Coordinates of C-alpha atoms in Angstrom, one line a residue:
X43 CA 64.2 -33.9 -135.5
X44 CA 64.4 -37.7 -136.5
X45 CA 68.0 -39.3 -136.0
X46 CA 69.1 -42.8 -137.5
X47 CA 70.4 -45.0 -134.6
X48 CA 72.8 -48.1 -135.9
X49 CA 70.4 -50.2 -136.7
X50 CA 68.6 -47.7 -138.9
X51 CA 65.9 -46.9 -137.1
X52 CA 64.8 -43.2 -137.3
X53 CA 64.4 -42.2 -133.3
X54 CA 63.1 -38.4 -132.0
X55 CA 66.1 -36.6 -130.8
X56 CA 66.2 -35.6 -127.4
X57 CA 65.3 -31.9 -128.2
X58 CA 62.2 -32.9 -129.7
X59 CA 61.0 -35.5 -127.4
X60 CA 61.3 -32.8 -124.9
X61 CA 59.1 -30.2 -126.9
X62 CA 56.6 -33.1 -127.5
X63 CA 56.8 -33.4 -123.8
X64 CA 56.4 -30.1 -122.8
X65 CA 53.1 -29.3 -124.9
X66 CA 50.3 -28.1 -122.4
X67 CA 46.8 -30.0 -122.8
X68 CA 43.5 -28.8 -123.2
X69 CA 42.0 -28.2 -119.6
X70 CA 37.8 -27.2 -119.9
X71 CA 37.2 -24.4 -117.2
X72 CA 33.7 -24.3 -116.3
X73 CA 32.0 -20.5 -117.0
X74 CA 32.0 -18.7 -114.0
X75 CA 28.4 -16.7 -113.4
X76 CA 28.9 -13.1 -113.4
X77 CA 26.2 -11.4 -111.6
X78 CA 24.4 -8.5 -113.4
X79 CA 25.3 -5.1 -112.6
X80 CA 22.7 -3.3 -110.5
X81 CA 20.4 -1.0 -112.9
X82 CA 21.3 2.4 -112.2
X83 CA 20.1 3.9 -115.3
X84 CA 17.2 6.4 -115.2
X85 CA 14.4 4.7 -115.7
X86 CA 15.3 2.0 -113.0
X87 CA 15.4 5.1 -110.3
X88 CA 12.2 6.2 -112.0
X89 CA 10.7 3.0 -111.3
X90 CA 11.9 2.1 -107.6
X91 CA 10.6 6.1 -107.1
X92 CA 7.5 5.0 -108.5
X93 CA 6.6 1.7 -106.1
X94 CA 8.3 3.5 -103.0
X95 CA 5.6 3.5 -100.6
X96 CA 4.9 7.1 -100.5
X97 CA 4.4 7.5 -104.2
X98 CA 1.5 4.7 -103.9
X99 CA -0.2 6.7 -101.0
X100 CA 0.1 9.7 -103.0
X101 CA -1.7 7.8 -105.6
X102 CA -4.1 6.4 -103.3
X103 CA -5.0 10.1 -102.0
X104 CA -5.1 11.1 -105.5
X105 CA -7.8 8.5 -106.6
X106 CA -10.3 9.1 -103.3
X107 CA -9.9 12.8 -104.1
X108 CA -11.4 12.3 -108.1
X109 CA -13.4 10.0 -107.0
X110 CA -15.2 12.5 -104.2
X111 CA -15.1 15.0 -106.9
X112 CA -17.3 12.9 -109.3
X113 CA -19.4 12.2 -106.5
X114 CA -19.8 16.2 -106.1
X115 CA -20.6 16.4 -109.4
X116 CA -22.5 13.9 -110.3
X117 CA -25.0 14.1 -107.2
X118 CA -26.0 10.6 -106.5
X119 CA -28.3 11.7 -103.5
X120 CA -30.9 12.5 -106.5
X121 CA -31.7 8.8 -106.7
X122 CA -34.0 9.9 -103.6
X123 CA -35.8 12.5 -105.7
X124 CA -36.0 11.4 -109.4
X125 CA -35.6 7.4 -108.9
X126 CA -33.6 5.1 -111.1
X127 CA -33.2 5.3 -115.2
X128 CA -36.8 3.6 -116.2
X129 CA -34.6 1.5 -119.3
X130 CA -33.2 -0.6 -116.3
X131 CA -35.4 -3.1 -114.3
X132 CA -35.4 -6.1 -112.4
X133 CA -32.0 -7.8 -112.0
X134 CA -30.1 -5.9 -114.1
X135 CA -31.2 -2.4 -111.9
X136 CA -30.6 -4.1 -109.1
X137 CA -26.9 -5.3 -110.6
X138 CA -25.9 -2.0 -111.6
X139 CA -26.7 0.2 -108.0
X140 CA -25.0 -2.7 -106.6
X141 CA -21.8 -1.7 -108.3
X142 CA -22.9 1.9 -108.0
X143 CA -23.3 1.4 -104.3
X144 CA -19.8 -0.2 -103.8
X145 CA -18.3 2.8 -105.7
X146 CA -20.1 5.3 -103.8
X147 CA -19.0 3.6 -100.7
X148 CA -15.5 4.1 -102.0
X149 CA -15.7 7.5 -102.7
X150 CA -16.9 8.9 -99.2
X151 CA -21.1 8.6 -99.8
X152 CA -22.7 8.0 -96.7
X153 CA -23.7 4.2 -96.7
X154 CA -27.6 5.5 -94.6
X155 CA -28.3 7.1 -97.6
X156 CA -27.6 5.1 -100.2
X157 CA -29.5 2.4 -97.7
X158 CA -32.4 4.7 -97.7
X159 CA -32.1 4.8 -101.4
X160 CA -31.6 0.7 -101.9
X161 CA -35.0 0.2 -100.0
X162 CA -36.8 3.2 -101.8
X163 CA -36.2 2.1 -105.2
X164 CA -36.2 -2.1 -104.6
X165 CA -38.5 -2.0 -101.4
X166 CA -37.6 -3.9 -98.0
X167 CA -36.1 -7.1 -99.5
X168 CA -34.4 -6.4 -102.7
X169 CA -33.0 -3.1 -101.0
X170 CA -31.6 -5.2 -98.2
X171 CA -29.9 -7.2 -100.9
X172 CA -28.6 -5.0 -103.0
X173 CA -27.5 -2.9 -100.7
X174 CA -25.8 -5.6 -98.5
X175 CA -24.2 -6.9 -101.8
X176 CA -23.1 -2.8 -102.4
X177 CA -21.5 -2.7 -98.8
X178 CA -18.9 -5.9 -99.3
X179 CA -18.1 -4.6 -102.8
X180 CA -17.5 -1.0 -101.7
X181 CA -15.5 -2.6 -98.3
X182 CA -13.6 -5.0 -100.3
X183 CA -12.7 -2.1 -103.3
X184 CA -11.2 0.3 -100.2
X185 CA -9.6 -2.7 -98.5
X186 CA -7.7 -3.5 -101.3
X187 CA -6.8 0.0 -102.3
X188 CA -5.5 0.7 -98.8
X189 CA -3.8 -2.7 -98.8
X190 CA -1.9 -2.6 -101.8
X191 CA -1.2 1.7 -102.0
X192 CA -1.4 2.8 -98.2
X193 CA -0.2 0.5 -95.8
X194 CA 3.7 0.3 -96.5
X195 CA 3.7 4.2 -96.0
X196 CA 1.7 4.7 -93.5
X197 CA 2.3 1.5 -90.9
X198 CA 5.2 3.3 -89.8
X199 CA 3.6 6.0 -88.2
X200 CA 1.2 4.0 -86.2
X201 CA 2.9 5.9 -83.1
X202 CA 0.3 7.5 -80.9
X203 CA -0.8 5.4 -77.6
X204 CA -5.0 5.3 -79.6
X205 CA -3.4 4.3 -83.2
X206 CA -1.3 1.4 -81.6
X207 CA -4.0 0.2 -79.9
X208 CA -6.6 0.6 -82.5
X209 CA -3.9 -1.5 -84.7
X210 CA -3.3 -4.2 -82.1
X211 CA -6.8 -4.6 -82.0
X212 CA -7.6 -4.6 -85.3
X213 CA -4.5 -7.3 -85.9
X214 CA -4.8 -9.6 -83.5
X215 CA -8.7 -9.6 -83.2
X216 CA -9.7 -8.8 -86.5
X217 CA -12.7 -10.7 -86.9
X218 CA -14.5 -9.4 -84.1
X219 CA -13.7 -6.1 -83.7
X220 CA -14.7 -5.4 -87.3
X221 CA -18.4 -7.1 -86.7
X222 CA -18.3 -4.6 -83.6
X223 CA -17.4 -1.7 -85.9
X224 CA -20.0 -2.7 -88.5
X225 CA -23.0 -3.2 -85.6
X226 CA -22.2 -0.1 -84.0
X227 CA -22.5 2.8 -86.4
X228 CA -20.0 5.0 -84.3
X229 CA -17.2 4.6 -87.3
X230 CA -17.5 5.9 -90.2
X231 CA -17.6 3.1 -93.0
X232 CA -14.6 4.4 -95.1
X233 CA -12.5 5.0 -92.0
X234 CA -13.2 1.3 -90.7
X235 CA -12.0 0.0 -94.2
X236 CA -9.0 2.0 -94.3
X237 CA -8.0 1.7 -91.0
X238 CA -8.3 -2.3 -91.5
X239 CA -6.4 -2.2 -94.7
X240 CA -3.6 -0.5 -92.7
X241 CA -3.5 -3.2 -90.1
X242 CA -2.3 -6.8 -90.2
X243 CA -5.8 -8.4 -90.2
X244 CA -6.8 -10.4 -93.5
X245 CA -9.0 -10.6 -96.2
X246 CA -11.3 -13.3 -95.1
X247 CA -12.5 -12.0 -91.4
X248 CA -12.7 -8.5 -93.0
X249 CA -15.3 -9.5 -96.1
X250 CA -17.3 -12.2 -93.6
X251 CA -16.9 -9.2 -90.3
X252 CA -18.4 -6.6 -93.1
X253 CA -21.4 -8.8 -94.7
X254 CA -23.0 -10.2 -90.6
X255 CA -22.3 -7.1 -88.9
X256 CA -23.9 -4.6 -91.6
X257 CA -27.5 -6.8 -91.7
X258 CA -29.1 -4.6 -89.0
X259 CA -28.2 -1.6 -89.7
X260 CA -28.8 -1.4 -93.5
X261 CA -32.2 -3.4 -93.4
X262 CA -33.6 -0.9 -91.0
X263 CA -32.5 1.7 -93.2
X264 CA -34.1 -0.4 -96.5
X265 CA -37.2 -0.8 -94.7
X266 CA -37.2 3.0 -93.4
X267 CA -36.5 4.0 -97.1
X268 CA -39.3 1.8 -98.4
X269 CA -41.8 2.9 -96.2
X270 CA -40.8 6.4 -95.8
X271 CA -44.4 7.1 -98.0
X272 CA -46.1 6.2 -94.6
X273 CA -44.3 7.6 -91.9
X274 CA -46.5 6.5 -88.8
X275 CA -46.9 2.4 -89.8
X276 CA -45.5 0.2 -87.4
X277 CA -42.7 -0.8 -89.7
X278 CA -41.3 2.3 -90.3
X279 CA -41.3 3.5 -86.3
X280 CA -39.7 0.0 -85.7
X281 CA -36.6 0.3 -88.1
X282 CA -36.3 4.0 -86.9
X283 CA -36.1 2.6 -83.7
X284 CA -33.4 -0.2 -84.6
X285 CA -31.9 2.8 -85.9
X286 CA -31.6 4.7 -83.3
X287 CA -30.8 2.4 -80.2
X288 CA -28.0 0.9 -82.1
X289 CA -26.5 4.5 -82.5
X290 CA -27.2 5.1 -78.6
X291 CA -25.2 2.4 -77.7
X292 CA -22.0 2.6 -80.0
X293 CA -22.0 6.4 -78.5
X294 CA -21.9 5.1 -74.9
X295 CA -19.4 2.3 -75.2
X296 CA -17.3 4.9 -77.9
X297 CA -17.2 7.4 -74.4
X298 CA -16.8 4.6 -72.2
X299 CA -13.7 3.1 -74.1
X300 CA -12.4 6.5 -74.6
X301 CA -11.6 7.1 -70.8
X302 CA -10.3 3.1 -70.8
X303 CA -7.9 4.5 -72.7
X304 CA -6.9 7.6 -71.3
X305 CA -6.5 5.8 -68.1
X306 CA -3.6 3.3 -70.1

């Protein structure tokens, strides 16, 4: 309300100055971050069941167990009696038993024959290759299968006295005691691999362990293999030989170890 003062000037009244006065300002608040609600829908309990650790080991098992199967079925110890495809040669042959080999590995074939087959169907130094080449696939492959599906679940039940040791061992001297595993053939390969990926020890000392400590063994076996057609020559007594002594002494420091441990 405007009132006229004497000298006729229209003034606020006293009411209206005090609205004016009272009228609240603008004040910006700054958003405040609300954090998302936790997914608790179906499919997010589908998917934390599906990456739990024992739904991955259950996949792992189920993958090695159709792998065997094909293995079963598709017979790959035949290489020994009908050879390899005659439409593949040279590199290329040698390429694809590689990645045959590896797979193989994988899936539970025993490495000495595929060796045997390597130097039978390539001869002594192609067959070392391919086969050497066959053996870090195939390691790497299981490595990384029991790395990524099999250690989470089954780390916790490293609980007996030999499996805490074998993991200490394999974790804090990783290196060396898979070059002793590989130069000894007293482990199986598959169980070496798996047992590795279930450990702490890493990628690099496993791949370099596998290639320098699996030399011996598989070019005795290549040789063997690619002179099995003449079983008395002096080549093929001297890689049976390297066969053999190797095997001798991975059983007597095996036994020897074994009652180290018992007396723990």
């Amino acid at each position: 309300m405007l009132a006229a003062n004497r000298s006729g000037t229209a003034t606020a009244s006293p009411r209206a100055a005090a609205t004016e006065l009272t009228v609240p300002t603008a004040v910006s608040v700054p958003p405040v971050s609300v954090p998302p609600a936790r997914r608790t829908g179906f499919a997010a309990r589908c998917t934390r069941a599906a990456l739990s650790p024992y739904a991955r080991l259950s996949l792992l098992l189920v993958l090695l167990g159709v792998a065997a199967g094909c293995v079963l079925a598709f017979e790959p110890q035949r290489l020994l009696t009908h050879g390899w495809p005659p439409q593949l040669g040279g590199v290329a042959a040698a390429l694809v038993f590689a990645a045959a080999y590896g797979l193989c590995t994988v899936a539970f074939v025993p490495r000495p024959l595929l060796n045997l087959a390597a130097g039978a169907l390539f001869g002594s130094q192609w067959g070392l290759g391919t086969a050497l080449a066959g053996t870090v696939l195939g390691a790497g492959v299981a490595f990384g299968l029991g790395r990524l599906l099999g250690q989470d679940a089954l780390r916790p039940l490293l609980r007996g006295r030999w499996l805490k040791a074998a993991d200490g061992q394999l974790s804090r001297h990783g290196f060396r005691s898979m070059l002793a595993a590989r130069l000894f053939p007293g482990v199986p390969f598959w169980a070496a691999n798996y047992c590795a990926a279930v450990s702490k020890m890493g990628w690099l000392p496993f791949l370099l362990a596998t290639a320098l400590g699996s030399i011996p063994n598989t070019a005795a076996y290549a040789v063997a293999g690619a002179r099995a057609s003449a079983p008395t020559s002096p080549a093929f007594l001297i890689a049976m030989a390297a066969i053999a002594v190797p095997a001798l002494v991975g059983s007597v420091v095996a036994w020897r170890k074994r009652h180290h441990l018992r007396a723990r």
